[in-house]
Amino acid sequence: MKKNFGLLLVFVFLSYPLLVSSQFDEFLYSGFNALKGNISLNGVAEVENIGVVRLTNDTRRLIGRAFYPSALKFKNSTNGKAFSFSTSFAFAIVPEYPKLGGHGLAFALAPSKELPGALPIQYLGLFNATDVGNYSNHIFAVEFDTVQDFEFGDINDNHVGIDIDSLRSNSSAPAAYFADKSSKVDLNLKSGNVILAWVDYDSVRNLVNVTLSPSSTKPELPIISYPVDLSPILLDSMFIGFSASTGLLASSHYIFGWSFKMNGVAQDLELSSLPTLPVPTKKNLPLTIGVSVAASVFLLAVIFLSIYLFRKIKNADVIEDWELNIGPHRFTYEELKVATKGFREKELLGFGGFGRVYKGKLPNSKAHVAVKQLSHESKQGLREFVSEIATIGRLRHRNLVQLQGWCRRRGDLLLVYDYLPNGSLDKFIFEEPKVILTWEQRFKIIKGIASALLYLHEEWEQIVIHRDIKAGNVLLDSELNGRLGDFGLAKLYEHGSNPTTTHVVGTLGYLAPELTRTGKATTGSDVFAFGALLLEITCGRRPIEPKALPEELVLVDWVWDRWTAGRVFDVVDRRLEGEFDEAEVVVVLKLGLMCSNSTPTVRPNMKQVVSYLDGEAKMPEALSAPGEYEAGKNSEGFDDFVHSYPSSSLGKVSSYSFPGDVEAPTASSLSPFFSKAHNSL
Ligand SMILES: *[C@@H]1O[C@H](CO)[C@@H](O)[C@H](O)[C@H]1NC(C)=O
Ligand SMILES: *[C@@H]1O[C@H](CO)[C@@H](O)[C@H](O)[C@H]1NC(C)=O
Ligand SMILES: *[C@@H]1O[C@H](CO)[C@@H](O)[C@H](O)[C@H]1NC(C)=O
Ligand SMILES: *[C@@H]1O[C@H](CO)[C@@H](O)[C@H](O)[C@H]1NC(C)=O
Ligand SMILES: *[C@@H]1O[C@H](CO)[C@@H](O)[C@H](O)[C@H]1NC(C)=O
Ligand SMILES: *[C@@H]1O[C@H](CO)[C@@H](O)[C@H](O)[C@H]1NC(C)=O
Ligand SMILES: *[C@@H]1O[C@H](CO)[C@@H](O)[C@H](O)[C@H]1NC(C)=O
């Protein structure tokens, strides 16, 4: 009896927080504070001074959680039925790279606030590879996911889903809201803008609704309405809060405000009363000027005069001393303005993260050119880069896109290149090209690019490393000769000292594994990227193809697999309809595999590559496995590769666009990395 009484005391003591929580629990956070007990933070989550919870910053592989400090009673102890509840919260996801979020956040009901053993990346800090899908987790979550994980059957890289003990959502929908009953408007979760979300559970109708909105007004219709009885899923007492994670791609995940009510409707959150992220404010012109007519006229005159003077000054190129000694032709800004018809939208050939490319016709020579506009926030970086133009401008090779000249205007750098009407090679090999290149044409392009690279690496007075070889940087002239563009540009962004500038030294899928460890570009890392290019030209697909069958996902793996199976012609682009020179294809594929070797010393150099392609040297009989790229099978290395990206070398995001440049890879095109890497966790 006595013993039992003691036990009871212990029980009462342990369950104290439970006893204070009632079936009518309610709270409202319009902002958070860092004082103890206001909100329980876990992982890397922090309350920022402005009163916003930042679950994660944009560093890789983080978990951050914020939970209501005490557990709440979620079930009627008499009949074991889960209570109804309703919650509303305001969040924002600010990705490191504009179009690539990683990975997302979730509103969760869980048995603990710590969730020991849970992983970041696609697991959102809620599960791990062992417990995902196990009903003894007792986790109910609503995910706001910005990466498409094929492993969990995600519908896209911008969706909301209901997760029960698993990340394979029981119901999911692309992020959107109902502006009214009949019009559904898409929402971009990773836009960086504040989004309001409501999760309502009705325990009578056994229904969970999820509603989103970009404003404080709750739309009438939810985007997910999922029938489920949460009683068997929830425990008697549960913690509620948020969990977010980052992976190779990363976003900062923020919570601005949160309200909750058990057995009732949560209080509305008023966006205007919530803290906001400091954003660079746009300067507003003082427009309200109550003055007499005379004064207005005077004012107008002053304004026009200022605009005139401002324009004049703005257009005037202030030439600094150091610019005068730079090699290739220096164009005046006026010349280029005329050439591009005032940088007219219509003349735009393409654009990427750093600037736009315009088509132009030089006023004097009437020659067609491509004018690339780069902006650079660091003057120092710009200056160093401009001095490199001297070098680049002297490079001459029939398979390089010739830099004709340049022009600097404040922080903008304008580079003038030969205009190539056929645009870039990627347009001819990926997805649905208008023209299918024949094998003969492809082989000619391959040989051309190989000789351009040999020139850059070995035949010029200095070693020039391209750093960004890929189909998007190979341009085709009118005779469909391949010409390598954008050499040396990657350096510009290494000199940049502005930390907010995206630093880029390559494109995911073309990055040599050692580059991700050492961060040092070498001729060997160029050869690696060239290997990827060889394979994609021959196979007609990208190095990583999310739409492919799992075993064909990573091109190198697939080619190696077919090679070892003795069925290498299986990988050749089907659109060639079997019309190709088998001997040449074998040389190119074998070379592609050799260049893709994860060990730099095993890769051939460009001199060897060229002599193999020309048939001057005989290729070695034995071929070793490409190595680390054998994802899954040898996943230790691959995992390492995936997660060891220094921040400066993550897959290029849009970047140096040139005539008709490629789009930034979407998060979904990258996600296979994550799923693959984690098969082994
Ligand atoms: C936490 O702090 C915020 C902001 O100061 C306040 O609005 C909220 O009521 C507090 N919540 C709790 C549970 O203390
Ligand atoms: C992000 O958070 C992690 C962990 O708190 C920290 O180590 C890292 O320095 C932070 N990164 C930035 C850019 O603030
Ligand atoms: C719990 O269930 C019992 C029996 O069904 C019911 O009488 C009681 O009102 C319920 N309590 C709450 C808080 O819903
Ligand atoms: C997975 O998480 C569970 C807790 O849910 C933990 O017990 C287990 O050790 C974790 N497994 C791994 C491999 O970390
Ligand atoms: C689920 O987890 C429980 C407890 O961690 C474990 O005993 C059980 O074997 C797991 N079930 C499955 C199917 O993995
Ligand atoms: C959720 O979906 C899984 C399958 O994805 C299913 O096994 C499970 O029964 C569903 N859970 C509920 C509560 O409907
Ligand atoms: C959930 O949405 C449906 C419409 O799909 C609506 O009829 C129902 O009242 C909503 N329930 C809650 C609890 O919001």
Coordinates of C-alpha atoms and ligand atoms in Angstrom, one line a residue, residues 130 134-136, ligand 5:
T130 CA 15.3 2.9 -39.7
N134 CA 7.2 2.6 -38.2
Y135 CA 3.9 3.2 -36.4
S136 CA 5.5 3.2 -33.1
Ligands
LIG5 C1 9.2 -0.3 -35.0 O1 9.9 0.2 -33.9 C2 9.7 -0.7 -32.7 C3 10.3 0.0 -31.6 O2 11.4 0.9 -31.9 C4 10.5 -2.0 -33.1 O3 10.4 -2.9 -32.0 C5 9.8 -2.6 -34.3 O4 10.6 -3.8 -34.6 C6 9.8 -1.6 -35.4 N1 9.1 -2.2 -36.5 C7 9.5 -2.3 -37.7 C8 8.6 -2.9 -38.7 O5 10.7 -1.9 -38.0

